[in-house]
PDB file of C-alpha atoms in Angstrom:
ATOM      1  CA  MET A 148       3.603  -3.444  15.731  1.00  0.00           C
ATOM      2  CA  LYS A 149       4.726  -6.693  17.139  1.00  0.00           C
ATOM      3  CA  ARG A 150       8.434  -7.179  17.979  1.00  0.00           C
ATOM      4  CA  THR A 151      10.457 -10.561  18.266  1.00  0.00           C
ATOM      5  CA  GLU A 152      13.795 -11.505  18.898  1.00  0.00           C
ATOM      6  CA  ILE A 153      15.768 -14.458  16.852  1.00  0.00           C
ATOM      7  CA  PHE A 154      19.153 -16.007  18.354  1.00  0.00           C
ATOM      8  CA  GLY A 155      21.758 -17.196  15.965  1.00  0.00           C
ATOM      9  CA  GLU A 156      23.524 -20.575  16.705  1.00  0.00           C
ATOM     10  CA  ASN A 157      26.643 -18.343  17.136  1.00  0.00           C
ATOM     11  CA  ASP A 158      25.454 -15.456  19.178  1.00  0.00           C
ATOM     12  CA  SER A 159      27.928 -14.331  21.576  1.00  0.00           C
ATOM     13  CA  GLY A 160      25.581 -12.929  24.117  1.00  0.00           C
ATOM     14  CA  GLU A 161      26.775  -9.727  23.631  1.00  0.00           C
ATOM     15  CA  TRP A 162      26.980  -7.544  20.817  1.00  0.00           C
ATOM     16  CA  THR A 163      29.136  -4.408  20.181  1.00  0.00           C
ATOM     17  CA  ASP A 164      27.877  -3.380  16.530  1.00  0.00           C
ATOM     18  CA  SER A 165      24.179  -3.097  14.945  1.00  0.00           C
ATOM     19  CA  ARG A 166      22.479  -2.539  11.933  1.00  0.00           C
ATOM     20  CA  THR A 167      19.248  -1.544  11.032  1.00  0.00           C
ATOM     21  CA  GLY A 168      17.307  -2.316   7.669  1.00  0.00           C
ATOM     22  CA  CYS A 169      13.766  -1.960   6.345  1.00  0.00           C
ATOM     23  CA  ARG A 170      11.902  -4.789   4.526  1.00  0.00           C
ATOM     24  CA  ALA A 171       8.696  -4.864   2.507  1.00  0.00           C
ATOM     25  CA  ALA A 172       5.776  -7.427   2.064  1.00  0.00           C
ATOM     26  CA  ILE A 173       3.947  -6.370  -1.416  1.00  0.00           C
ATOM     27  CA  LEU A 174       1.109  -8.197  -2.580  1.00  0.00           C
ATOM     28  CA  LYS A 175      -0.505  -8.685  -5.799  1.00  0.00           C
ATOM     29  CA  ASP A 176      -3.228 -11.248  -7.007  1.00  0.00           C
ATOM     30  CA  GLY A 177      -2.016 -13.861  -4.400  1.00  0.00           C
ATOM     31  CA  LYS A 178       1.763 -13.477  -4.875  1.00  0.00           C
ATOM     32  CA  ILE A 179       4.307 -11.740  -2.843  1.00  0.00           C
ATOM     33  CA  LEU A 180       7.328  -9.727  -4.522  1.00  0.00           C
ATOM     34  CA  LEU A 181      10.774 -11.469  -3.369  1.00  0.00           C
ATOM     35  CA  SER A 182      14.183 -10.368  -4.304  1.00  0.00           C
ATOM     36  CA  CYS A 183      15.786 -13.878  -5.583  1.00  0.00           C
ATOM     37  CA  GLU A 184      19.662 -14.313  -6.092  1.00  0.00           C
ATOM     38  CA  SER A 185      19.897 -16.781  -9.361  1.00  0.00           C
ATOM     39  CA  LYS A 186      23.733 -17.431  -8.448  1.00  0.00           C
ATOM     40  CA  THR A 187      23.096 -18.356  -4.495  1.00  0.00           C
ATOM     41  CA  GLY A 188      19.345 -19.501  -4.850  1.00  0.00           C
ATOM     42  CA  ILE A 189      18.679 -17.193  -1.710  1.00  0.00           C
ATOM     43  CA  ARG A 190      15.419 -15.779  -1.700  1.00  0.00           C
ATOM     44  CA  THR A 191      14.269 -12.711   0.495  1.00  0.00           C
ATOM     45  CA  LEU A 192      11.653 -10.080   1.190  1.00  0.00           C
ATOM     46  CA  PRO A 193      13.007  -7.188  -0.656  1.00  0.00           C
ATOM     47  CA  GLY A 194      14.969  -4.422   1.439  1.00  0.00           C
ATOM     48  CA  ASP A 195      18.387  -3.488   2.967  1.00  0.00           C
ATOM     49  CA  GLY A 196      20.129  -1.017   5.308  1.00  0.00           C
ATOM     50  CA  LEU A 197      19.040   2.257   6.902  1.00  0.00           C
ATOM     51  CA  GLU A 198      21.335   5.012   5.631  1.00  0.00           C
ATOM     52  CA  ALA A 199      22.222   7.966   7.599  1.00  0.00           C
ATOM     53  CA  ASN A 200      19.352  10.465   8.580  1.00  0.00           C
ATOM     54  CA  GLU A 201      16.803   8.069   6.786  1.00  0.00           C
ATOM     55  CA  SER A 202      13.707   7.254   8.386  1.00  0.00           C
ATOM     56  CA  ALA A 203      12.529   3.612   8.349  1.00  0.00           C
ATOM     57  CA  GLU A 204       9.700   4.640   5.875  1.00  0.00           C
ATOM     58  CA  ASP A 205      12.470   6.320   3.333  1.00  0.00           C
ATOM     59  CA  CYS A 206      14.683   3.398   3.787  1.00  0.00           C
ATOM     60  CA  CYS A 207      12.127   1.239   2.626  1.00  0.00           C
ATOM     61  CA  ILE A 208      10.955   3.201  -0.150  1.00  0.00           C
ATOM     62  CA  ARG A 209      14.494   3.588  -1.267  1.00  0.00           C
ATOM     63  CA  GLU A 210      15.409   0.080  -0.982  1.00  0.00           C
ATOM     64  CA  ILE A 211      12.389  -1.407  -2.556  1.00  0.00           C
ATOM     65  CA  ALA A 212      13.029   0.945  -5.815  1.00  0.00           C
ATOM     66  CA  GLU A 213      16.673   0.076  -6.233  1.00  0.00           C
ATOM     67  CA  GLU A 214      16.367  -3.495  -5.787  1.00  0.00           C
ATOM     68  CA  THR A 215      13.104  -4.150  -7.742  1.00  0.00           C
ATOM     69  CA  GLY A 216      12.240  -1.128  -9.699  1.00  0.00           C
ATOM     70  CA  VAL A 217       8.707  -0.764  -7.882  1.00  0.00           C
ATOM     71  CA  LEU A 218       7.946   2.464  -6.329  1.00  0.00           C
ATOM     72  CA  VAL A 219       5.826   1.726  -2.932  1.00  0.00           C
ATOM     73  CA  ARG A 220       4.100   3.533  -0.078  1.00  0.00           C
ATOM     74  CA  PRO A 221       4.518   1.845   3.082  1.00  0.00           C
ATOM     75  CA  THR A 222       1.201   1.715   4.773  1.00  0.00           C
ATOM     76  CA  ASP A 223       1.958  -0.216   8.201  1.00  0.00           C
ATOM     77  CA  CYS A 224       5.170  -1.311   9.893  1.00  0.00           C
ATOM     78  CA  PHE A 225       3.822  -4.887  11.254  1.00  0.00           C
ATOM     79  CA  LEU A 226       6.832  -6.315  12.881  1.00  0.00           C
ATOM     80  CA  GLU A 227      10.469  -5.350  14.337  1.00  0.00           C
ATOM     81  CA  ILE A 228      12.814  -8.542  14.352  1.00  0.00           C
ATOM     82  CA  ASP A 229      15.947  -8.099  16.319  1.00  0.00           C
ATOM     83  CA  GLU A 230      18.583 -10.777  15.538  1.00  0.00           C
ATOM     84  CA  TYR A 231      21.775 -11.512  17.362  1.00  0.00           C
ATOM     85  CA  TYR A 232      24.746 -13.301  15.303  1.00  0.00           C
ATOM     86  CA  GLY A 233      28.264 -13.400  16.823  1.00  0.00           C
ATOM     87  CA  ASP A 234      28.788  -9.928  18.347  1.00  0.00           C
ATOM     88  CA  ARG A 235      26.336  -8.065  16.142  1.00  0.00           C
ATOM     89  CA  LYS A 236      22.697  -7.062  16.424  1.00  0.00           C
ATOM     90  CA  TRP A 237      20.491  -6.780  13.370  1.00  0.00           C
ATOM     91  CA  ILE A 238      17.323  -4.990  13.363  1.00  0.00           C
ATOM     92  CA  SER A 239      14.720  -5.355  10.808  1.00  0.00           C
ATOM     93  CA  PHE A 240      11.473  -3.455  10.195  1.00  0.00           C
ATOM     94  CA  TYR A 241       8.885  -4.897   8.043  1.00  0.00           C
ATOM     95  CA  PHE A 242       6.599  -2.751   6.323  1.00  0.00           C
ATOM     96  CA  LEU A 243       3.132  -3.764   4.509  1.00  0.00           C
ATOM     97  CA  CYS A 244       3.305  -1.764   1.329  1.00  0.00           C
ATOM     98  CA  GLU A 245       1.332  -0.586  -1.832  1.00  0.00           C
ATOM     99  CA  ILE A 246       2.591  -0.306  -5.099  1.00  0.00           C
ATOM    100  CA  VAL A 247       2.416   3.424  -6.504  1.00  0.00           C
ATOM    101  CA  GLY A 248       4.387   3.345  -9.487  1.00  0.00           C
ATOM    102  CA  GLU A 249       7.606   1.757 -11.537  1.00  0.00           C
ATOM    103  CA  THR A 250      11.329   3.075 -11.763  1.00  0.00           C
ATOM    104  CA  SER A 251      14.543   1.666 -13.074  1.00  0.00           C
ATOM    105  CA  MET A 252      16.332  -0.554 -10.812  1.00  0.00           C
ATOM    106  CA  ARG A 253      19.665   0.436  -9.125  1.00  0.00           C
ATOM    107  CA  LEU A 254      21.405  -2.661  -7.889  1.00  0.00           C
ATOM    108  CA  THR A 255      25.023  -2.586  -6.203  1.00  0.00           C
ATOM    109  CA  ALA A 256      27.855  -4.395  -7.980  1.00  0.00           C
ATOM    110  CA  ALA A 257      27.463  -6.948  -4.893  1.00  0.00           C
ATOM    111  CA  GLU A 258      23.534  -7.663  -6.021  1.00  0.00           C
ATOM    112  CA  GLN A 259      24.633  -7.897  -9.622  1.00  0.00           C
ATOM    113  CA  ALA A 260      27.172 -10.394  -9.148  1.00  0.00           C
ATOM    114  CA  ARG A 261      24.632 -12.561  -7.044  1.00  0.00           C
ATOM    115  CA  GLY A 262      21.945 -12.117  -9.931  1.00  0.00           C
ATOM    116  CA  MET A 263      19.421 -10.327  -7.766  1.00  0.00           C
ATOM    117  CA  GLU A 264      16.134 -10.018  -9.662  1.00  0.00           C
ATOM    118  CA  PRO A 265      12.570  -9.380  -8.432  1.00  0.00           C
ATOM    119  CA  LYS A 266      10.161 -12.177  -8.704  1.00  0.00           C
ATOM    120  CA  TRP A 267       6.654 -12.296  -7.866  1.00  0.00           C
ATOM    121  CA  VAL A 268       6.030 -15.722  -6.365  1.00  0.00           C
ATOM    122  CA  ASP A 269       2.909 -17.245  -5.201  1.00  0.00           C
ATOM    123  CA  LEU A 270       2.498 -16.531  -1.275  1.00  0.00           C
ATOM    124  CA  LYS A 271       2.372 -20.472  -0.451  1.00  0.00           C
ATOM    125  CA  GLU A 272       5.522 -21.113  -2.407  1.00  0.00           C
ATOM    126  CA  ALA A 273       7.354 -18.337  -0.622  1.00  0.00           C
ATOM    127  CA  GLU A 274       5.833 -19.541   3.051  1.00  0.00           C
ATOM    128  CA  ALA A 275       7.394 -23.125   2.159  1.00  0.00           C
ATOM    129  CA  VAL A 276      10.621 -21.915   1.044  1.00  0.00           C
ATOM    130  CA  PHE A 277      10.976 -19.910   4.204  1.00  0.00           C
ATOM    131  CA  ALA A 278       9.646 -22.714   6.562  1.00  0.00           C
ATOM    132  CA  ALA A 279      12.713 -24.878   5.409  1.00  0.00           C
ATOM    133  CA  TYR A 280      14.782 -22.576   7.407  1.00  0.00           C
ATOM    134  CA  SER A 281      15.716 -25.778  10.005  1.00  0.00           C
ATOM    135  CA  SER A 282      17.267 -27.630   7.278  1.00  0.00           C
ATOM    136  CA  TYR A 283      20.068 -25.298   7.063  1.00  0.00           C
ATOM    137  CA  ALA A 284      20.985 -25.630  10.769  1.00  0.00           C
ATOM    138  CA  GLY A 285      24.481 -26.505  11.135  1.00  0.00           C
ATOM    139  CA  THR A 286      25.197 -26.297   7.632  1.00  0.00           C
ATOM    140  CA  ASP A 287      24.776 -22.675   6.684  1.00  0.00           C
ATOM    141  CA  GLU A 288      23.745 -20.456   9.314  1.00  0.00           C
ATOM    142  CA  ASP A 289      23.578 -17.295   7.274  1.00  0.00           C
ATOM    143  CA  ARG A 290      20.427 -19.003   5.079  1.00  0.00           C
ATOM    144  CA  ARG A 291      19.150 -20.458   8.184  1.00  0.00           C
ATOM    145  CA  GLY A 292      18.832 -17.065  10.081  1.00  0.00           C
ATOM    146  CA  MET A 293      17.657 -15.375   6.884  1.00  0.00           C
ATOM    147  CA  TYR A 294      14.651 -17.888   6.139  1.00  0.00           C
ATOM    148  CA  LEU A 295      13.913 -18.278   9.820  1.00  0.00           C
ATOM    149  CA  ARG A 296      13.593 -14.180   9.830  1.00  0.00           C
ATOM    150  CA  GLU A 297      11.329 -14.093   6.709  1.00  0.00           C
ATOM    151  CA  HIS A 298       9.185 -16.943   7.833  1.00  0.00           C
ATOM    152  CA  THR A 299       8.566 -15.006  10.790  1.00  0.00           C
ATOM    153  CA  ALA A 300       8.071 -12.284   8.948  1.00  0.00           C
ATOM    154  CA  LEU A 301       5.204 -14.153   6.841  1.00  0.00           C
ATOM    155  CA  LEU A 302       3.352 -15.560   9.757  1.00  0.00           C
ATOM    156  CA  THR A 303       3.140 -12.219  11.448  1.00  0.00           C
ATOM    157  CA  LEU A 304       1.951 -10.715   8.016  1.00  0.00           C
ATOM    158  CA  LYS A 305      -0.859 -13.470   7.725  1.00  0.00           C
ATOM    159  CA  GLU A 306      -1.892 -12.575  11.425  1.00  0.00           C
ATOM    160  CA  PHE A 307      -1.694  -8.708  10.792  1.00  0.00           C
ATOM    161  CA  LEU A 308      -4.024  -8.989   7.674  1.00  0.00           C
ATOM    162  CA  GLN A 309      -6.567 -11.164   9.623  1.00  0.00           C
ATOM    163  CA  LYS A 310      -7.368  -8.413  11.999  1.00  0.00           C
TER     164      LYS A 310
END
């Protein structure tokens, strides 16, 4: 597994709090599954935060089912990204997953309010969306950081799949 760090424009140099999350790369027929927010236009690889006493793999399975209705089996953890924004450290584990079934989505109220829905997107289109991370510099640090993180993950995924 590869490990990398990202430092936000607002990184304080010291972190006092951290949060760990898990995200999934799910590929099918040249497409990748993304979580897309219709109200904000934000797209990300599906996943979110680790709950107490939950393994990274179990977090990935739960989060993907909740956000997308897709049941997955993580096959490889190919990347850890440590991000630093303000006084917080965000740790994201990225798993390559295979689809094993379907279930009902269970979005949070906040996810529903943002219009979150799963979409299969052409891999090249997803790469182009995330590669535009620098266009948000100075105007939307949250989106710049999210897209830089996802861009890094897709590049690492491509390297991983070529091995």
